[in-house]
Short mmCIF file of N, CA and C in Angstrom, two decimals:
data_model
loop_
_atom_site.label_atom_id
_atom_site.label_comp_id
_atom_site.label_asym_id
_atom_site.label_seq_id
_atom_site.Cartn_x
_atom_site.Cartn_y
_atom_site.Cartn_z
N MET A 1 15.53 17.20 -23.02
CA MET A 1 14.11 17.41 -24.24
C MET A 1 14.43 18.03 -25.70
N ASP A 2 13.75 17.50 -25.88
CA ASP A 2 13.74 18.76 -27.35
C ASP A 2 12.71 20.09 -27.35
N GLU A 3 13.22 20.78 -28.66
CA GLU A 3 13.28 22.12 -28.84
C GLU A 3 11.23 22.24 -28.21
N GLU A 4 10.21 21.28 -28.42
CA GLU A 4 9.24 21.47 -28.59
C GLU A 4 8.44 21.14 -26.91
N GLY A 5 9.49 21.08 -26.16
CA GLY A 5 9.31 20.04 -24.82
C GLY A 5 9.45 18.94 -24.70
N GLU A 6 9.40 18.08 -25.86
CA GLU A 6 8.87 16.65 -25.67
C GLU A 6 10.27 15.34 -24.98
N ILE A 7 10.04 14.53 -24.06
CA ILE A 7 10.60 14.63 -23.57
C ILE A 7 11.34 13.08 -23.97
N LEU A 8 12.40 13.16 -24.79
CA LEU A 8 13.48 12.69 -25.24
C LEU A 8 14.33 11.20 -24.43
N ALA A 9 14.44 11.20 -23.57
CA ALA A 9 15.59 10.68 -21.77
C ALA A 9 15.32 10.95 -20.81
N HIS A 10 15.15 10.08 -19.50
CA HIS A 10 15.19 10.55 -17.87
C HIS A 10 16.74 9.77 -17.99
N GLU A 11 17.65 10.80 -17.37
CA GLU A 11 18.50 11.03 -16.90
C GLU A 11 18.20 11.84 -15.23
N ALA A 12 19.17 11.05 -14.77
CA ALA A 12 19.04 11.35 -12.98
C ALA A 12 20.52 11.40 -12.85
N ASP A 13 21.51 11.35 -12.39
CA ASP A 13 23.35 11.45 -12.58
C ASP A 13 23.40 11.37 -11.33
N ASP A 14 22.50 11.49 -9.59
CA ASP A 14 21.90 10.98 -8.54
C ASP A 14 22.17 9.08 -8.32
N TYR A 15 21.44 8.83 -9.50
CA TYR A 15 21.27 7.45 -9.49
C TYR A 15 21.60 6.53 -10.28
N ALA A 16 22.43 5.13 -10.28
CA ALA A 16 22.27 4.71 -11.68
C ALA A 16 22.12 3.85 -12.49
N ASP A 17 22.51 4.47 -13.93
CA ASP A 17 21.15 3.48 -14.41
C ASP A 17 21.20 2.21 -14.20
N ASN A 18 21.70 1.34 -13.84
CA ASN A 18 22.15 0.16 -14.15
C ASN A 18 21.58 -0.31 -12.32
N PRO A 19 20.75 -1.53 -12.73
CA PRO A 19 20.13 -1.72 -11.06
C PRO A 19 21.17 -2.66 -9.73
N SER A 20 21.76 -3.27 -10.43
CA SER A 20 23.32 -3.89 -10.15
C SER A 20 24.43 -2.90 -9.60
N GLU A 21 24.13 -1.31 -10.09
CA GLU A 21 25.16 -1.03 -9.31
C GLU A 21 24.68 0.10 -8.43
N ARG A 22 23.15 0.14 -8.38
CA ARG A 22 22.81 0.79 -7.29
C ARG A 22 22.73 0.25 -5.77
N THR A 23 23.11 1.06 -4.65
CA THR A 23 22.56 1.02 -3.45
C THR A 23 21.12 -0.15 -3.07
N ASN A 24 21.30 -0.96 -1.87
CA ASN A 24 20.11 -0.98 -1.50
C ASN A 24 19.31 -0.22 -1.18
N GLU A 25 19.27 1.56 -0.76
CA GLU A 25 17.88 2.11 -0.22
C GLU A 25 18.36 2.91 -2.13
N GLU A 26 18.73 2.46 -2.51
CA GLU A 26 18.24 3.64 -3.68
C GLU A 26 17.08 2.41 -5.02
N ASP A 27 18.16 1.34 -4.39
CA ASP A 27 16.65 0.25 -5.29
C ASP A 27 15.80 0.56 -4.99
N GLU A 28 15.34 0.59 -3.38
CA GLU A 28 14.59 0.22 -2.76
C GLU A 28 13.57 1.74 -3.05
N THR A 29 14.10 2.48 -3.38
CA THR A 29 13.57 4.14 -3.96
C THR A 29 13.16 3.46 -5.27
N PHE A 30 13.27 3.31 -6.43
CA PHE A 30 12.93 2.55 -7.30
C PHE A 30 11.79 2.05 -7.59
N SER A 31 11.68 0.79 -6.49
CA SER A 31 11.29 -0.44 -6.21
C SER A 31 9.34 0.83 -5.51
N GLN A 32 9.68 1.55 -4.47
CA GLN A 32 8.19 2.28 -4.45
C GLN A 32 7.85 3.26 -5.17
N VAL A 33 9.10 4.40 -6.04
CA VAL A 33 8.43 4.58 -6.93
C VAL A 33 8.03 4.10 -7.98
N ARG A 34 7.89 2.54 -8.41
CA ARG A 34 7.41 1.83 -9.59
C ARG A 34 5.58 1.40 -8.90
N ARG A 35 5.97 1.33 -8.02
CA ARG A 35 4.88 1.08 -7.79
C ARG A 35 3.62 2.03 -7.35
N PHE A 36 4.27 2.72 -6.14
CA PHE A 36 3.01 4.42 -7.26
C PHE A 36 3.08 4.31 -7.97
N ALA A 37 3.30 4.96 -9.21
CA ALA A 37 3.49 4.59 -10.55
C ALA A 37 2.42 3.95 -11.26
N ARG A 38 2.71 2.32 -10.31
CA ARG A 38 1.60 2.05 -10.91
C ARG A 38 0.02 1.95 -10.79
N TRP A 39 0.61 2.79 -9.33
CA TRP A 39 -0.77 2.78 -8.65
C TRP A 39 -1.94 3.84 -8.86
N HIS A 40 -0.74 4.91 -9.03
CA HIS A 40 -1.27 5.70 -9.61
C HIS A 40 -1.92 5.84 -10.99
N VAL A 41 -1.47 5.57 -11.74
CA VAL A 41 -2.20 5.00 -13.56
C VAL A 41 -3.35 4.54 -13.01
N TYR A 42 -3.33 3.08 -12.00
CA TYR A 42 -4.75 2.16 -12.01
C TYR A 42 -5.87 3.74 -11.69
N ARG A 43 -5.41 4.33 -10.67
CA ARG A 43 -6.44 5.09 -9.89
C ARG A 43 -7.11 6.31 -10.70
N GLU A 44 -6.03 7.19 -11.56
CA GLU A 44 -6.11 8.02 -12.91
C GLU A 44 -6.51 7.48 -13.70
N THR A 45 -6.11 6.62 -13.94
CA THR A 45 -6.46 5.73 -15.61
C THR A 45 -7.74 4.92 -15.95
N GLY A 46 -7.48 4.39 -14.87
CA GLY A 46 -8.37 3.04 -15.06
C GLY A 46 -7.76 1.93 -15.52
N TYR A 47 -6.66 1.73 -16.29
CA TYR A 47 -5.87 0.88 -17.05
C TYR A 47 -5.73 -0.03 -15.60
N ASP A 48 -5.45 -1.41 -15.56
CA ASP A 48 -4.99 -2.27 -14.50
C ASP A 48 -3.46 -3.03 -14.45
N THR A 49 -3.13 -2.02 -13.91
CA THR A 49 -1.15 -2.47 -13.62
C THR A 49 -0.86 -2.67 -12.36
N VAL A 50 -2.03 -2.38 -11.69
CA VAL A 50 -2.25 -2.78 -10.28
C VAL A 50 -1.94 -4.46 -9.94
N PRO A 51 -1.15 -5.42 -9.53
CA PRO A 51 -1.32 -6.66 -9.29
C PRO A 51 -2.02 -7.15 -8.61
N ALA A 52 -2.54 -8.24 -9.18
CA ALA A 52 -3.87 -8.85 -8.04
C ALA A 52 -3.82 -8.63 -6.74
N SER A 53 -3.56 -8.90 -6.36
CA SER A 53 -2.67 -9.62 -4.33
C SER A 53 -2.53 -8.30 -4.38
N GLU A 54 -2.39 -6.71 -4.41
CA GLU A 54 -2.16 -5.73 -3.53
C GLU A 54 -3.22 -4.38 -4.74
N ASN A 55 -3.91 -4.76 -5.53
CA ASN A 55 -4.84 -3.93 -6.39
C ASN A 55 -6.66 -4.52 -4.72
N PRO A 56 -6.47 -3.07 -4.49
CA PRO A 56 -7.86 -2.84 -3.95
C PRO A 56 -9.14 -3.08 -4.41
N ASP A 57 -9.30 -3.03 -5.29
CA ASP A 57 -10.83 -3.03 -5.61
C ASP A 57 -11.04 -4.68 -5.35
N ARG A 58 -9.42 -5.17 -5.91
CA ARG A 58 -10.04 -6.90 -6.16
C ARG A 58 -9.60 -7.70 -5.04
N ILE A 59 -9.09 -6.68 -3.94
CA ILE A 59 -9.17 -7.40 -2.66
C ILE A 59 -10.03 -6.71 -1.54
N ALA A 60 -11.04 -5.62 -2.08
CA ALA A 60 -12.45 -5.66 -1.46
C ALA A 60 -13.71 -7.07 -1.83
N GLY A 61 -13.45 -7.32 -3.81
CA GLY A 61 -14.12 -7.99 -3.78
C GLY A 61 -14.47 -9.16 -3.40
N VAL A 62 -12.80 -9.31 -3.06
CA VAL A 62 -13.14 -11.31 -2.73
C VAL A 62 -13.04 -11.09 -1.34
N LEU A 63 -13.20 -9.72 -0.64
CA LEU A 63 -13.89 -9.94 0.94
C LEU A 63 -15.44 -10.52 0.99
N LEU A 64 -15.95 -9.02 -0.14
CA LEU A 64 -17.20 -9.07 0.25
C LEU A 64 -17.77 -10.40 -0.21
N ALA A 65 -17.19 -11.74 -1.56
CA ALA A 65 -17.25 -12.55 -1.83
C ALA A 65 -17.25 -13.89 -0.64
N ILE A 66 -16.56 -12.76 0.07
CA ILE A 66 -16.05 -14.20 1.34
C ILE A 66 -17.18 -13.64 2.33
N LEU A 67 -17.37 -12.93 2.33
CA LEU A 67 -19.25 -12.60 3.82
C LEU A 67 -20.39 -12.89 3.13
N ASN A 68 -20.22 -12.85 2.09
CA ASN A 68 -21.52 -13.50 1.58
C ASN A 68 -21.37 -14.91 1.35
N LEU A 69 -20.70 -16.14 1.93
CA LEU A 69 -20.43 -17.51 1.15
C LEU A 69 -21.54 -18.01 2.61
N ASP A 70 -21.92 -18.65 2.91
CA ASP A 70 -22.82 -19.34 4.44
C ASP A 70 -21.77 -20.54 4.67
N GLN A 71 -21.77 -21.12 5.59
CA GLN A 71 -21.30 -21.62 6.32
C GLN A 71 -20.70 -22.47 5.93
N ALA A 72 -22.17 -23.29 5.11
CA ALA A 72 -21.19 -25.03 3.85
C ALA A 72 -20.05 -24.09 3.35
N GLU A 73 -19.97 -23.03 2.13
CA GLU A 73 -20.05 -22.66 1.45
C GLU A 73 -18.32 -22.43 2.22
N PHE A 74 -18.25 -21.53 2.99
CA PHE A 74 -16.88 -21.20 3.94
C PHE A 74 -16.44 -22.41 4.51
N GLU A 75 -17.27 -23.64 4.75
CA GLU A 75 -16.23 -24.36 4.94
C GLU A 75 -15.59 -25.23 4.11
N LYS A 76 -16.45 -25.72 2.60
CA LYS A 76 -15.60 -26.30 2.05
C LYS A 76 -14.66 -25.46 1.21
N TYR A 77 -14.49 -24.31 0.93
CA TYR A 77 -13.11 -22.94 0.71
C TYR A 77 -12.44 -22.87 1.21
N PHE A 78 -12.66 -22.74 2.60
CA PHE A 78 -11.44 -22.11 3.98
C PHE A 78 -11.74 -23.08 5.25
N GLY A 79 -12.07 -24.54 4.74
CA GLY A 79 -11.73 -25.22 6.06
C GLY A 79 -10.48 -25.50 6.59
N THR A 80 -10.21 -26.15 5.36
CA THR A 80 -9.12 -26.28 5.74
C THR A 80 -7.81 -25.49 6.06
N LEU A 81 -7.90 -24.20 5.86
CA LEU A 81 -7.08 -23.33 6.35
C LEU A 81 -7.80 -22.62 7.47
N CYS A 82 -8.82 -22.69 8.04
CA CYS A 82 -8.56 -22.24 9.29
C CYS A 82 -8.28 -23.22 10.18
N ARG A 83 -8.84 -25.15 9.63
CA ARG A 83 -8.58 -25.90 10.32
C ARG A 83 -6.62 -25.71 10.89
N GLN A 84 -5.89 -25.95 10.11
CA GLN A 84 -4.30 -25.11 10.16
C GLN A 84 -3.86 -24.08 11.40
N VAL A 85 -4.74 -23.02 10.38
CA VAL A 85 -4.02 -22.17 11.61
C VAL A 85 -4.17 -22.30 13.20
N GLY A 86 -5.83 -22.39 13.28
CA GLY A 86 -6.06 -22.44 14.41
C GLY A 86 -5.59 -23.53 15.40
N SER A 87 -4.90 -25.03 14.58
CA SER A 87 -4.08 -25.69 15.12
C SER A 87 -2.78 -25.61 15.99
N ARG A 88 -2.41 -24.42 15.73
CA ARG A 88 -1.31 -23.97 15.78
C ARG A 88 -1.51 -23.57 17.22
N ASP A 89 -2.27 -23.13 18.10
CA ASP A 89 -2.70 -22.74 18.70
C ASP A 89 -3.60 -23.51 20.10
N LEU A 90 -4.67 -24.35 19.31
CA LEU A 90 -5.17 -24.70 20.28
C LEU A 90 -5.24 -26.53 20.21
N SER A 91 -5.07 -27.20 21.31
CA SER A 91 -4.71 -28.45 21.17
C SER A 91 -5.38 -29.31 21.02
N ASP A 92 -6.83 -29.14 20.18
CA ASP A 92 -7.82 -30.06 20.50
C ASP A 92 -7.91 -29.66 18.92
N VAL A 93 -7.04 -28.98 18.41
CA VAL A 93 -7.79 -29.27 16.50
C VAL A 93 -6.47 -29.97 16.10
N GLU A 94 -6.67 -30.72 15.41
CA GLU A 94 -5.52 -31.63 14.50
C GLU A 94 -5.28 -30.84 13.24
N PRO A 95 -4.37 -29.84 12.96
CA PRO A 95 -3.87 -30.32 11.52
C PRO A 95 -4.24 -30.60 10.64
N PRO A 96 -4.79 -30.37 9.17
CA PRO A 96 -4.79 -31.27 8.13
C PRO A 96 -3.66 -31.39 7.60
N LEU A 97 -3.59 -30.10 7.55
CA LEU A 97 -2.04 -30.52 6.75
C LEU A 97 -0.91 -30.93 7.29
N ASN A 98 0.69 -31.89 7.99
CA ASN A 98 1.60 -32.17 8.08
C ASN A 98 2.67 -31.34 7.03
N LEU A 99 3.06 -30.37 8.57
CA LEU A 99 4.27 -29.31 7.73
C LEU A 99 5.61 -29.67 8.81
N PRO A 100 6.63 -29.75 8.15
CA PRO A 100 8.04 -29.85 8.41
C PRO A 100 8.25 -29.42 9.80
N GLN A 101 8.14 -30.49 10.92
CA GLN A 101 8.93 -29.22 12.13
C GLN A 101 9.43 -28.04 12.12
N ASP A 102 10.26 -28.03 11.51
CA ASP A 102 10.65 -26.48 11.29
C ASP A 102 10.42 -25.03 11.41
N VAL A 103 8.67 -25.62 10.48
CA VAL A 103 8.49 -24.08 10.61
C VAL A 103 7.55 -24.12 11.73
N TYR A 104 7.20 -24.60 12.74
CA TYR A 104 6.44 -24.60 13.96
C TYR A 104 7.28 -24.33 14.80
N ASN A 105 9.07 -23.78 14.76
CA ASN A 105 10.16 -23.81 15.40
C ASN A 105 10.14 -21.72 14.43
N GLU A 106 9.38 -21.26 13.90
CA GLU A 106 9.85 -20.14 13.48
C GLU A 106 8.52 -18.94 14.52
N GLN A 107 9.17 -17.96 14.67
CA GLN A 107 7.85 -16.82 15.24
C GLN A 107 7.03 -16.85 14.87
N PHE A 108 6.99 -16.41 13.60
CA PHE A 108 5.84 -16.13 12.71
C PHE A 108 5.71 -17.07 11.37
N ILE A 109 3.80 -17.37 11.36
CA ILE A 109 4.43 -18.85 9.90
C ILE A 109 2.80 -17.93 8.94
N VAL A 110 3.36 -17.23 8.39
CA VAL A 110 2.08 -17.01 7.69
C VAL A 110 1.21 -18.06 5.90
N TYR A 111 0.19 -18.30 6.31
CA TYR A 111 -0.38 -19.13 5.76
C TYR A 111 -1.00 -18.33 3.93
N HIS A 112 -1.02 -18.99 2.95
CA HIS A 112 -1.42 -18.04 2.47
C HIS A 112 -3.11 -19.13 1.06
N GLN A 113 -4.39 -18.30 0.93
CA GLN A 113 -4.92 -19.57 0.45
C GLN A 113 -5.36 -18.44 -0.87
N HIS A 114 -5.09 -18.94 -2.48
CA HIS A 114 -5.31 -18.94 -3.36
C HIS A 114 -6.88 -18.41 -4.25
N VAL A 115 -7.27 -17.22 -3.86
CA VAL A 115 -8.49 -17.45 -4.48
C VAL A 115 -8.64 -15.94 -5.63
N TYR A 116 -10.20 -16.57 -5.84
CA TYR A 116 -9.77 -15.42 -7.50
C TYR A 116 -12.01 -15.25 -7.79
N LEU A 117 -11.39 -13.95 -8.04
CA LEU A 117 -13.68 -14.30 -8.76
C LEU A 117 -13.08 -13.98 -10.79
N GLU A 118 -14.15 -14.36 -10.36
CA GLU A 118 -14.78 -15.40 -12.04
C GLU A 118 -15.27 -13.84 -12.66
N ASP A 119 -15.35 -12.50 -11.82
CA ASP A 119 -16.63 -11.52 -12.51
C ASP A 119 -14.55 -10.70 -13.21
N ASP A 120 -14.74 -9.79 -14.36
CA ASP A 120 -13.81 -8.52 -14.38
C ASP A 120 -13.61 -7.80 -13.37
N LEU A 121 -12.33 -6.89 -13.25
CA LEU A 121 -12.40 -5.45 -12.98
C LEU A 121 -13.53 -5.07 -12.69
N GLU A 122 -13.62 -4.65 -13.74
CA GLU A 122 -14.68 -3.18 -14.42
C GLU A 122 -16.59 -4.12 -12.80
N THR A 123 -17.23 -4.71 -13.70
CA THR A 123 -17.57 -5.38 -12.75
C THR A 123 -17.18 -6.03 -11.00
N ILE A 124 -16.26 -6.23 -10.38
CA ILE A 124 -16.19 -5.96 -8.88
C ILE A 124 -15.88 -4.35 -8.30
N GLN A 125 -15.68 -3.51 -9.47
CA GLN A 125 -15.18 -2.00 -8.97
C GLN A 125 -17.12 -1.07 -9.16
N GLN A 126 -18.15 -1.67 -10.23
CA GLN A 126 -19.62 -1.76 -9.55
C GLN A 126 -19.83 -2.20 -8.84
N GLU A 127 -19.57 -3.58 -8.33
CA GLU A 127 -20.08 -3.84 -7.04
C GLU A 127 -20.05 -3.55 -5.87
N ILE A 128 -18.46 -3.11 -5.89
CA ILE A 128 -18.30 -2.07 -3.99
C ILE A 128 -19.15 -0.70 -4.56
N ARG A 129 -18.76 -0.37 -5.24
CA ARG A 129 -19.48 1.10 -5.15
C ARG A 129 -20.48 0.66 -4.43
N GLN A 130 -22.16 0.11 -5.55
CA GLN A 130 -23.23 -0.30 -4.98
C GLN A 130 -23.42 -0.68 -3.11
N ALA A 131 -22.06 -1.27 -3.70
CA ALA A 131 -22.65 -2.16 -1.51
C ALA A 131 -21.88 -0.98 -1.00
N GLY A 132 -20.86 -0.18 -0.96
CA GLY A 132 -21.08 1.04 -0.73
C GLY A 132 -21.53 2.09 -0.50
N SER A 133 -22.63 2.06 -1.36
CA SER A 133 -23.45 3.34 -1.01
C SER A 133 -25.03 2.80 -0.34
N GLU A 134 -25.36 1.33 -0.60
CA GLU A 134 -26.14 0.67 0.41
C GLU A 134 -26.14 0.61 1.68
N VAL A 135 -25.08 -0.19 2.02
CA VAL A 135 -24.06 0.13 2.68
C VAL A 135 -23.29 0.83 3.85
N LEU A 136 -22.91 1.72 3.65
CA LEU A 136 -21.45 2.75 4.63
C LEU A 136 -22.92 3.72 4.02
N THR A 137 -23.91 4.15 5.09
CA THR A 137 -24.32 5.13 4.96
C THR A 137 -23.97 6.65 6.37
N GLU A 138 -23.96 7.56 6.50
CA GLU A 138 -23.76 8.67 7.71
C GLU A 138 -23.90 7.47 9.02
N GLN A 139 -24.96 7.64 8.94
CA GLN A 139 -24.96 6.90 10.61
C GLN A 139 -24.40 5.00 11.06
N THR A 140 -23.87 4.72 10.06
CA THR A 140 -23.08 3.37 9.74
C THR A 140 -21.49 3.82 10.44
N ILE A 141 -21.19 4.59 9.04
CA ILE A 141 -19.84 5.49 8.88
C ILE A 141 -20.10 5.47 10.57
N GLN A 142 -20.09 6.38 11.23
CA GLN A 142 -19.89 7.28 12.48
C GLN A 142 -19.73 6.63 13.24
N GLU A 143 -20.85 4.96 13.61
CA GLU A 143 -20.62 3.41 14.57
C GLU A 143 -19.49 3.33 14.29
N LEU A 144 -19.01 3.28 13.58
CA LEU A 144 -17.42 2.54 12.88
C LEU A 144 -16.45 3.54 13.45
N VAL A 145 -16.34 4.28 13.13
CA VAL A 145 -15.39 5.58 13.25
C VAL A 145 -15.08 5.75 14.80
N THR A 146 -16.54 5.79 15.59
CA THR A 146 -16.30 5.78 17.24
C THR A 146 -16.41 4.70 17.71
N THR A 147 -16.38 3.05 16.92
CA THR A 147 -16.48 2.02 18.40
C THR A 147 -14.81 1.86 18.23
N ASP A 148 -14.25 1.51 19.42
CA ASP A 148 -13.14 0.97 19.91
C ASP A 148 -12.40 -0.59 19.16
N SER A 149 -11.32 -0.36 18.98
CA SER A 149 -10.21 -1.46 18.27
C SER A 149 -11.15 -3.01 18.20
N GLN A 150 -11.06 -3.17 19.95
CA GLN A 150 -11.73 -4.69 20.31
C GLN A 150 -12.52 -4.81 19.38
N ASN A 151 -14.21 -4.26 19.18
CA ASN A 151 -15.45 -3.92 18.92
C ASN A 151 -15.98 -3.85 17.35
N PHE A 152 -14.23 -3.09 16.53
CA PHE A 152 -14.19 -2.53 15.16
C PHE A 152 -14.67 -4.14 14.34
N PHE A 153 -14.20 -5.14 14.54
CA PHE A 153 -14.45 -5.99 13.06
C PHE A 153 -15.39 -6.94 13.94
N SER A 154 -16.35 -7.19 14.87
CA SER A 154 -18.07 -7.21 14.33
C SER A 154 -18.88 -6.67 14.62
N LYS A 155 -18.64 -5.16 14.57
CA LYS A 155 -19.58 -3.96 14.52
C LYS A 155 -19.13 -3.85 12.64
N ALA A 156 -17.74 -4.30 12.51
CA ALA A 156 -17.62 -3.98 10.37
C ALA A 156 -18.43 -5.25 10.08
N SER A 157 -18.71 -6.60 10.94
CA SER A 157 -19.29 -7.68 9.98
C SER A 157 -21.09 -7.20 10.46
N SER A 158 -20.82 -6.95 11.61
CA SER A 158 -22.94 -6.75 11.34
C SER A 158 -23.38 -5.40 10.44
N VAL A 159 -22.94 -4.37 10.21
CA VAL A 159 -23.24 -3.53 9.38
C VAL A 159 -22.98 -4.19 7.98
N SER A 160 -22.48 -4.88 7.77
CA SER A 160 -22.63 -5.46 6.14
C SER A 160 -22.44 -6.31 5.90
N TYR A 161 -23.15 -7.68 6.65
CA TYR A 161 -23.33 -8.44 5.54
C TYR A 161 -24.13 -9.25 5.50
N PRO A 162 -25.58 -8.34 6.52
CA PRO A 162 -26.66 -8.73 6.12
C PRO A 162 -27.33 -8.63 4.61
N ARG A 163 -26.66 -7.45 4.58
CA ARG A 163 -27.26 -6.21 3.31
C ARG A 163 -26.45 -6.81 1.93
N LEU A 164 -24.91 -7.17 2.26
CA LEU A 164 -24.13 -7.47 0.38
C LEU A 164 -25.68 -8.91 0.54
N ARG A 165 -25.35 -8.76 -1.02
CA ARG A 165 -25.47 -9.86 -1.86
C ARG A 165 -25.00 -9.66 -3.20
N TYR A 166 -24.20 -10.71 -3.07
CA TYR A 166 -23.47 -10.89 -3.27
C TYR A 166 -23.75 -11.88 -4.69
N THR A 167 -24.72 -12.91 -4.94
CA THR A 167 -24.96 -14.12 -5.59
C THR A 167 -24.29 -14.81 -6.97
N GLN A 168 -23.20 -13.28 -8.01
CA GLN A 168 -22.60 -13.58 -8.31
C GLN A 168 -21.36 -13.89 -8.73
N TYR A 169 -20.56 -13.48 -6.86
CA TYR A 169 -19.74 -13.42 -6.93
C TYR A 169 -18.98 -15.02 -6.98
N PHE A 170 -17.72 -15.70 -6.90
CA PHE A 170 -18.49 -16.67 -6.40
C PHE A 170 -16.48 -18.02 -6.30
N ALA A 171 -16.83 -17.25 -4.78
CA ALA A 171 -14.70 -17.88 -4.66
C ALA A 171 -14.70 -18.81 -4.54
N LYS A 172 -13.80 -18.69 -5.37
CA LYS A 172 -13.11 -20.63 -5.04
C LYS A 172 -11.91 -21.41 -4.96
N ARG A 173 -11.32 -22.19 -4.65
CA ARG A 173 -9.91 -22.02 -4.50
C ARG A 173 -9.23 -22.42 -5.82
N ARG A 174 -7.34 -21.99 -5.66
CA ARG A 174 -7.07 -22.59 -7.00
C ARG A 174 -6.24 -24.14 -6.66
N ALA A 175 -6.61 -24.84 -7.37
CA ALA A 175 -5.76 -26.23 -7.41
C ALA A 175 -4.42 -25.74 -7.44
#
């Protein structure tokens, strides 16, 4: 620090400045600090510093958009994914994609579907706040808190889906 208290440089003798000289534990600590710093700046200042795939507001916006799809729209955007996932455990479901046999030998298979919202982050945040205030009343929060884990998803769906109207959201797959 200089004489006025201005920070000139950050130094720590405990950790190597060069990432290639850090241990795996030290590198993971730095990664966690960077992720937390991005999240903290996002929450405290509103700057869009969190990657979209980790941004809680964008994730909630996608969830709300998906809940608003009718059956035909859901099938259009997510039918292939649902059939592919279902084909692993249901013998009567033909997989729409031919994956290498080695994939099926893995204990876990992770499927990804790229989804994006056309609205900007500020619009998404406003819609989430509005939905939260309209849907999550004291009664519905109490019902969700007291339900058991097996009934949570169906209870959450019944609480939120009929009340959400997000016509300005349009979820679609990226090519």
